[in-house]
Amino acid sequence: MQWQTELPLIAILRGITPEEAADHVGAIIAAGFDAVEIPLNSPDWQQSIPEMVKLYGDKALIGAGTVLQPEQVDQLADMGCKLIVTPNINTRVIQRAVEYGMTVCPGCATATEAFAALEAGAQALKVFPSSAFGPDYIKALKAVLPAEVPVFAVGGVTPENLAQWLNAGCIGAGLGSDLYRAGQPLSRTQEKAHAFVNAYREAVK
């Protein structure tokens, strides 16, 4: 299994509105990101996601997070969405997304959940919430997973600690409130996006 983007960092823009989305997603892509997730508990995501697919679908893997139901996957497929991220393991959601040819990165915490996700067809895994488990836990989990499975740390990842998650065996990370908080100015999004890209490049030199 190979992660589909060059930079294995997923921008999680929870709470972003359709009015803000184009500028913030544009800034994040300009900084070097090529995977963006708009969670479905964001305002008017039905407007934001198809617009971002239209504007930036040729430059980045545009997707949805907090996807909980197979019916949502159907909606997202119609919008041209290419990435599905979940907070939990729902094998029906994973299977439906795989049927559409989407990249699926479901949230798991245990080996049991991780293997259930892989059996359902998930191409990547996110360990969530990573900060509650720590790098040593991920290292232990990675020891029993197939070596080629891309694992992302999500929850509590900052530019300052990104390297420790990579050292634990993660390919990259999903970045939420340390990258974007609802309503923050565009300048802050730009600053944080560059900080994460620089931290990643420094860590893998």
Backbone as numpy.savetxt, mean C-alpha at the origin, in Angstrom:
# Nx Ny Nz CAx CAy CAz Cx Cy Cz
7.28 -14.43 -7.08 6.44 -13.24 -7.08 7.32 -11.99 -7.08
6.92 -11.03 -7.85 7.71 -9.80 -7.93 6.77 -8.61 -7.75
7.19 -7.67 -6.90 6.37 -6.48 -6.74 6.40 -5.68 -8.03
5.28 -5.07 -8.36 5.10 -4.51 -9.71 5.69 -3.13 -9.93
6.05 -2.43 -8.87 6.56 -1.06 -9.09 8.04 -0.98 -8.75
8.67 0.06 -9.25 10.11 0.23 -9.02 10.42 0.58 -7.57
9.60 1.43 -6.98 9.81 1.86 -5.60 8.78 1.14 -4.72
9.20 0.23 -3.86 8.24 -0.54 -3.07 7.73 0.21 -1.83
7.22 1.39 -2.07 6.58 2.18 -1.02 5.17 2.52 -1.50
4.18 2.23 -0.66 2.79 2.51 -1.03 2.32 3.74 -0.25
1.92 4.77 -0.97 1.39 5.98 -0.33 -0.07 5.74 0.04
-0.39 5.88 1.32 -1.76 5.66 1.80 -2.37 7.04 2.12
-3.32 7.47 1.30 -3.88 8.82 1.44 -5.26 8.75 2.09
-5.28 8.32 3.33 -6.55 8.18 4.04 -7.15 9.54 4.35
-8.42 9.72 3.95 -9.11 10.97 4.25 -9.00 12.03 3.18
-8.30 11.72 2.09 -8.13 12.74 1.05 -9.46 12.95 0.32
-9.71 14.19 -0.09 -10.95 14.53 -0.80 -10.67 14.62 -2.31
-11.71 14.53 -3.14 -11.51 14.66 -4.58 -10.86 15.99 -4.97
-11.16 17.05 -4.21 -10.60 18.37 -4.52 -9.09 18.42 -4.29
-8.61 17.65 -3.32 -7.17 17.66 -2.99 -6.39 16.61 -3.75
-7.07 15.55 -4.19 -6.37 14.35 -4.62 -5.35 14.59 -5.74
-5.75 15.31 -6.77 -4.86 15.46 -7.94 -3.53 16.09 -7.54
-3.57 17.15 -6.74 -2.33 17.84 -6.36 -1.44 16.96 -5.49
-2.04 16.30 -4.50 -1.23 15.50 -3.57 -0.69 14.24 -4.23
-1.52 13.58 -5.03 -1.03 12.40 -5.74 0.06 12.80 -6.73
-0.14 13.91 -7.41 0.87 14.41 -8.34 2.20 14.68 -7.64
2.13 15.29 -6.46 3.34 15.60 -5.70 4.07 14.34 -5.26
3.29 13.35 -4.84 3.88 12.09 -4.38 4.56 11.35 -5.53
3.91 11.35 -6.69 4.51 10.69 -7.86 5.75 11.46 -8.31
5.69 12.78 -8.27 6.85 13.59 -8.65 8.05 13.31 -7.75
7.77 12.95 -6.49 8.86 12.65 -5.55 9.49 11.29 -5.80
8.80 10.45 -6.60 9.36 9.14 -6.92 8.47 7.95 -6.62
7.33 8.18 -5.98 6.40 7.08 -5.69 5.75 6.58 -6.97
5.46 5.27 -7.00 4.70 4.73 -8.14 3.64 3.73 -7.68
3.20 3.87 -6.43 2.05 3.10 -5.92 1.29 3.98 -4.93
-0.01 4.16 -5.19 -0.83 5.06 -4.37 -2.14 4.36 -4.02
-2.49 4.44 -2.76 -3.72 3.81 -2.25 -4.63 4.87 -1.63
-5.87 4.91 -2.09 -6.88 5.76 -1.45 -7.84 4.84 -0.70
-7.82 4.87 0.63 -8.70 3.98 1.40 -10.18 4.31 1.18
-11.00 3.28 1.25 -12.42 3.46 0.98 -13.18 4.13 2.12
-12.49 4.46 3.22 -13.15 5.27 4.24 -12.74 6.74 4.10
-12.32 7.11 2.89 -12.04 8.51 2.55 -13.29 9.13 1.92
-13.45 10.45 2.04 -14.65 11.10 1.48 -14.72 10.96 -0.04
-15.87 10.53 -0.54 -16.14 10.51 -1.99 -15.06 9.77 -2.80
-14.62 8.63 -2.25 -13.60 7.86 -2.97 -14.08 7.43 -4.35
-15.40 7.30 -4.51 -15.95 6.89 -5.82 -15.62 7.91 -6.90
-15.32 9.14 -6.47 -14.90 10.20 -7.41 -13.38 10.25 -7.51
-12.71 10.20 -6.36 -11.24 10.36 -6.34 -10.52 9.26 -7.10
-10.91 8.01 -6.86 -10.14 6.90 -7.44 -10.19 6.88 -8.96
-11.37 6.94 -9.60 -11.34 6.94 -11.08 -10.64 8.15 -11.66
-10.73 9.29 -10.97 -10.02 10.48 -11.47 -8.51 10.28 -11.41
-8.01 9.66 -10.31 -6.57 9.43 -10.19 -6.09 8.37 -11.19
-6.95 7.38 -11.45 -6.62 6.38 -12.47 -6.47 7.06 -13.83
-7.39 7.96 -14.12 -7.36 8.68 -15.41 -6.14 9.59 -15.52
-5.84 10.30 -14.42 -4.74 11.26 -14.45 -3.36 10.61 -14.37
-3.24 9.58 -13.52 -1.91 9.06 -13.20 -1.75 7.55 -13.41
-2.78 6.90 -13.98 -2.72 5.45 -14.14 -1.58 4.95 -15.00
-1.04 5.82 -15.85 0.10 5.43 -16.69 1.43 5.65 -15.99
1.41 6.32 -14.83 2.65 6.63 -14.12 2.79 5.84 -12.82
1.67 5.33 -12.30 1.71 4.67 -10.99 0.61 3.62 -10.89
0.82 2.70 -9.96 -0.20 1.71 -9.63 -1.19 2.41 -8.69
-2.36 2.72 -9.22 -3.37 3.45 -8.44 -4.37 2.45 -7.88
-4.61 2.53 -6.59 -5.48 1.54 -5.99 -6.29 2.03 -4.83
-6.92 1.07 -4.18 -7.82 1.34 -3.07 -7.39 0.55 -1.85
-7.61 1.15 -0.68 -7.34 0.46 0.57 -8.60 0.30 1.39
-8.49 -0.46 2.48 -9.63 -0.76 3.35 -10.77 -1.37 2.52
-10.39 -2.26 1.60 -11.38 -2.96 0.77 -11.83 -4.19 1.56
-13.13 -4.25 1.85 -13.65 -5.27 2.76 -14.60 -6.27 2.11
-15.19 -5.91 0.95 -16.22 -6.74 0.34 -15.91 -7.03 -1.13
-16.25 -8.23 -1.61 -16.05 -8.53 -3.03 -16.78 -7.56 -3.95
-17.93 -7.06 -3.49 -18.71 -6.12 -4.31 -17.94 -4.82 -4.54
-17.15 -4.43 -3.54 -16.31 -3.24 -3.70 -15.25 -3.48 -4.77
-14.73 -4.69 -4.81 -13.73 -5.03 -5.84 -14.34 -4.88 -7.23
-15.60 -5.31 -7.38 -16.29 -5.15 -8.67 -16.35 -3.68 -9.08
-16.74 -2.84 -8.12 -16.82 -1.40 -8.38 -15.46 -0.85 -8.80
-14.44 -1.24 -8.06 -13.09 -0.72 -8.31 -12.55 -1.19 -9.64
-12.87 -2.41 -10.02 -12.43 -2.91 -11.33 -13.04 -2.07 -12.44
-14.30 -1.70 -12.28 -14.97 -0.86 -13.27 -14.30 0.51 -13.39
-13.68 0.96 -12.30 -13.01 2.26 -12.29 -11.59 2.20 -12.86
-11.12 0.99 -13.16 -9.76 0.86 -13.68 -8.70 0.73 -12.62
-9.13 0.49 -11.39 -8.22 0.34 -10.25 -7.33 -0.89 -10.44
-6.04 -0.77 -10.10 -5.09 -1.87 -10.32 -4.54 -2.48 -9.03
-4.77 -1.83 -7.91 -4.20 -2.27 -6.63 -5.29 -2.36 -5.58
-5.35 -3.49 -4.88 -6.31 -3.68 -3.80 -5.53 -3.96 -2.51
-5.77 -3.15 -1.49 -5.12 -3.33 -0.19 -6.22 -3.51 0.86
-6.04 -4.48 1.73 -7.05 -4.74 2.75 -6.41 -4.70 4.14
-7.22 -4.47 5.18 -6.68 -4.51 6.54 -6.74 -5.91 7.14
-7.42 -6.82 6.43 -7.68 -8.15 6.99 -7.58 -9.19 5.87
-7.78 -10.46 6.25 -7.79 -11.53 5.25 -9.23 -11.95 5.00
-9.72 -11.58 3.83 -11.01 -12.05 3.35 -10.71 -12.74 2.02
-10.74 -14.06 2.03 -10.30 -14.79 0.84 -11.18 -14.48 -0.37
-12.44 -14.14 -0.14 -13.32 -13.82 -1.27 -12.90 -12.51 -1.94
-12.48 -11.55 -1.13 -11.98 -10.28 -1.68 -10.71 -10.54 -2.50
-9.80 -11.32 -1.94 -8.54 -11.61 -2.63 -8.80 -12.31 -3.95
-9.61 -13.35 -3.90 -9.89 -14.13 -5.12 -10.56 -13.29 -6.19
-11.50 -12.45 -5.78 -12.20 -11.60 -6.75 -11.20 -10.64 -7.43
-10.33 -10.04 -6.64 -9.36 -9.09 -7.20 -8.39 -9.80 -8.14
-7.96 -11.00 -7.77 -7.05 -11.77 -8.63 -7.73 -12.10 -9.96
-9.03 -12.42 -9.91 -9.78 -12.71 -11.14 -9.75 -11.53 -12.11
-9.72 -10.32 -11.56 -9.67 -9.11 -12.39 -8.24 -8.76 -12.82
-7.28 -9.52 -12.37 -5.89 -9.23 -12.72 -5.28 -8.11 -11.90
-5.88 -7.81 -10.75 -5.36 -6.75 -9.88 -4.21 -7.28 -9.00
-3.38 -6.36 -8.54 -2.38 -6.68 -7.53 -3.05 -6.57 -6.16
-2.92 -7.61 -5.34 -3.59 -7.63 -4.04 -2.55 -7.71 -2.93
-2.68 -6.80 -1.97 -1.77 -6.77 -0.82 -2.62 -6.74 0.45
-3.02 -7.91 0.96 -3.90 -7.94 2.13 -3.12 -7.83 3.44
-3.80 -7.34 4.46 -3.19 -7.19 5.77 -3.27 -8.48 6.57
-2.15 -8.87 7.16 -2.12 -10.08 7.99 -1.28 -9.84 9.22
-1.47 -10.69 10.22 -0.69 -10.56 11.45 0.01 -11.86 11.83
-0.53 -12.98 11.37 0.00 -14.29 11.78 0.38 -15.12 10.56
1.12 -16.20 10.82 1.48 -17.12 9.74 0.23 -17.75 9.14
-0.76 -18.07 9.98 -2.00 -18.66 9.49 -2.68 -17.74 8.49
-2.79 -16.46 8.84 -3.41 -15.49 7.95 -2.59 -15.31 6.68
-1.28 -15.26 6.82 -0.40 -15.05 5.67 -0.56 -16.17 4.66
-0.56 -17.42 5.13 -0.68 -18.54 4.21 -2.08 -18.65 3.61
-3.11 -18.25 4.37 -4.47 -18.23 3.81 -4.55 -17.22 2.67
-3.89 -16.07 2.84 -3.89 -15.04 1.80 -3.17 -15.51 0.55
-2.03 -16.15 0.74 -1.26 -16.64 -0.40 -2.02 -17.73 -1.15
-2.68 -18.60 -0.40 -3.47 -19.67 -1.02 -4.62 -19.11 -1.85
-5.15 -17.96 -1.40 -6.24 -17.31 -2.14 -5.75 -16.55 -3.37
-4.42 -16.39 -3.48 -3.87 -15.76 -4.68 -3.18 -14.43 -4.47
-3.08 -13.97 -3.23 -2.42 -12.68 -2.97 -0.97 -12.71 -3.47
-0.56 -11.61 -4.10 0.82 -11.55 -4.63 1.78 -10.88 -3.66
1.25 -10.26 -2.61 2.08 -9.58 -1.61 1.32 -9.59 -0.29
2.02 -9.28 0.79 1.40 -9.25 2.12 1.80 -7.97 2.83
0.89 -7.44 3.63 1.27 -6.34 4.52 1.09 -6.82 5.95
2.12 -6.62 6.75 2.02 -6.96 8.16 1.51 -5.71 8.88
0.33 -5.85 9.46 -0.35 -4.69 10.05 -0.97 -5.08 11.38
-0.80 -4.22 12.42 0.04 -3.02 12.46 1.48 -3.37 12.85
2.41 -3.04 11.97 3.81 -3.46 12.16 4.41 -2.96 13.47
4.07 -1.74 13.86 4.68 -1.17 15.07 4.32 -1.96 16.31
3.17 -2.64 16.28 2.75 -3.44 17.44 3.53 -4.74 17.54
4.07 -5.20 16.41 4.80 -6.47 16.40 6.31 -6.29 16.45
6.81 -5.30 15.73 8.25 -5.03 15.71 8.99 -5.81 14.64
10.19 -5.35 14.29 10.98 -5.98 13.23 11.32 -7.44 13.51
11.58 -7.79 14.76 11.96 -9.17 15.06 10.82 -10.14 14.74
9.59 -9.70 14.97 8.44 -10.54 14.65 8.37 -10.77 13.14
8.56 -9.71 12.38 8.51 -9.84 10.92 9.62 -10.75 10.43
10.80 -10.61 11.03 11.93 -11.47 10.65 11.57 -12.95 10.86
10.92 -13.24 12.00 10.52 -14.61 12.31 9.44 -15.10 11.34
8.49 -14.23 11.03 7.43 -14.59 10.09 7.99 -14.85 8.70
8.92 -14.00 8.28 9.56 -14.15 6.97 10.28 -15.50 6.85
10.77 -16.02 7.96 11.53 -17.27 7.94 10.67 -18.45 7.48
9.36 -18.38 7.68 8.49 -19.50 7.28 7.74 -19.22 5.98
7.77 -17.98 5.51 7.08 -17.64 4.26 7.96 -17.98 3.05
7.36 -18.25 1.89 8.18 -18.41 0.69 9.04 -17.16 0.47
10.29 -17.38 0.17 11.26 -16.27 0.10 10.87 -15.20 -0.89
10.14 -15.61 -1.95 9.85 -14.64 -3.03 8.64 -13.76 -2.74
7.93 -13.99 -1.64 6.73 -13.21 -1.34 7.11 -11.81 -0.85
6.67 -10.74 -1.52 6.97 -9.39 -1.04 6.15 -9.08 0.22
6.84 -8.67 1.27 6.18 -8.32 2.53 6.40 -6.84 2.81
5.30 -6.15 3.13 5.34 -4.73 3.44 5.05 -4.51 4.91
5.78 -3.61 5.53 5.46 -3.17 6.89 4.48 -2.00 6.78
3.40 -2.05 7.53 2.42 -0.96 7.52 2.00 -0.67 8.95
2.08 0.62 9.33 1.71 1.03 10.68 2.93 1.43 11.47
3.13 2.73 11.62 4.25 3.22 12.43 5.58 3.34 11.70
5.56 3.25 10.37 6.81 3.37 9.60 7.09 4.85 9.33
8.30 5.29 9.64 8.73 6.68 9.44 10.01 6.69 8.59
10.39 7.84 8.06 11.67 7.89 7.34 12.84 7.47 8.24
12.70 7.77 9.52 13.80 7.46 10.45 13.93 5.96 10.74
12.81 5.23 10.72 12.92 3.81 11.06 12.69 2.87 9.86
12.53 3.42 8.67 12.27 2.59 7.50 13.33 1.51 7.32
14.59 1.86 7.54 15.69 0.90 7.32 15.54 -0.34 8.19
15.03 -0.20 9.41 14.93 -1.38 10.28 13.91 -2.38 9.76
12.87 -1.89 9.09 11.88 -2.80 8.51 12.46 -3.50 7.28
13.23 -2.78 6.50 13.88 -3.39 5.34 14.90 -4.44 5.81
15.61 -4.13 6.86 16.59 -5.08 7.41 15.93 -6.33 7.97
14.66 -6.20 8.38 13.92 -7.35 8.91 13.40 -8.26 7.80
13.56 -7.81 6.54 13.14 -8.65 5.42 11.98 -8.11 4.61
11.47 -6.94 4.99 10.39 -6.34 4.21 10.97 -5.79 2.90
10.18 -5.92 1.82 10.61 -5.32 0.56 10.42 -3.81 0.60
9.42 -3.36 1.38 9.10 -1.95 1.48 8.06 -1.71 2.55
7.27 -0.64 2.38 6.32 -0.28 3.43 5.13 0.46 2.83
4.03 0.39 3.56 2.88 1.24 3.28 2.92 2.40 4.25
2.73 3.60 3.75 2.97 4.81 4.55 1.69 5.60 4.69
1.20 5.69 5.92 -0.06 6.37 6.18 0.15 7.75 6.78
-0.14 7.89 8.07 -0.17 9.21 8.69 1.19 9.88 8.76
2.28 9.12 8.65 3.60 9.75 8.63 3.94 10.34 7.26
3.10 10.03 6.27 3.24 10.64 4.95 2.14 11.67 4.71
0.90 11.27 5.03 -0.24 12.14 4.73 -1.28 12.06 5.84
-1.69 13.23 6.31 -2.83 13.34 7.23 -3.88 14.20 6.55
-5.13 13.83 6.70 -6.21 14.53 6.02 -6.13 16.04 6.28
-6.15 16.80 5.20 -6.18 18.25 5.31 -4.82 18.92 5.38
-3.73 18.15 5.41 -2.42 18.80 5.53 -2.07 19.55 4.25
-1.24 20.59 4.36 -0.88 21.37 3.17 -0.05 20.55 2.18
-0.14 20.94 0.93 0.60 20.25 -0.12 2.10 20.26 0.15
2.61 21.35 0.69 4.05 21.45 0.96 4.51 20.36 1.93
3.65 20.02 2.89 4.00 18.96 3.85 4.02 17.60 3.16
3.07 17.37 2.28 3.06 16.11 1.52 4.33 15.98 0.69
4.71 17.07 0.04 5.93 17.05 -0.77 7.16 16.75 0.09
7.23 17.42 1.22 8.38 17.26 2.13 8.47 15.81 2.64
7.34 15.27 3.06 7.32 13.90 3.60 7.62 12.87 2.51
7.05 13.08 1.33 7.29 12.13 0.23 8.77 12.06 -0.11
9.42 13.21 -0.21 10.86 13.23 -0.51 11.66 12.58 0.62
11.24 12.80 1.87 11.95 12.21 3.01 11.90 10.68 2.95
10.74 10.14 2.60 10.61 8.69 2.52 11.41 8.11 1.35
11.34 8.77 0.20 12.09 8.29 -0.97 13.59 8.31 -0.67
14.06 9.38 -0.08 15.48 9.49 0.26 15.89 8.43 1.28
15.02 8.19 2.27 15.31 7.19 3.30 15.40 5.79 2.69
14.50 5.51 1.76 14.53 4.19 1.11 15.82 4.03 0.30
16.14 5.04 -0.49 17.34 4.94 -1.35 18.60 4.82 -0.52
18.63 5.53 0.59 19.78 5.45 1.50 19.89 4.05 2.11
18.76 3.47 2.45 18.75 2.17 3.12 19.17 1.02 2.21
18.93 1.17 0.91 19.23 0.05 0.00 20.49 0.27 -0.82
21.24 1.30 -0.50 22.47 1.58 -1.24 23.44 0.41 -1.17
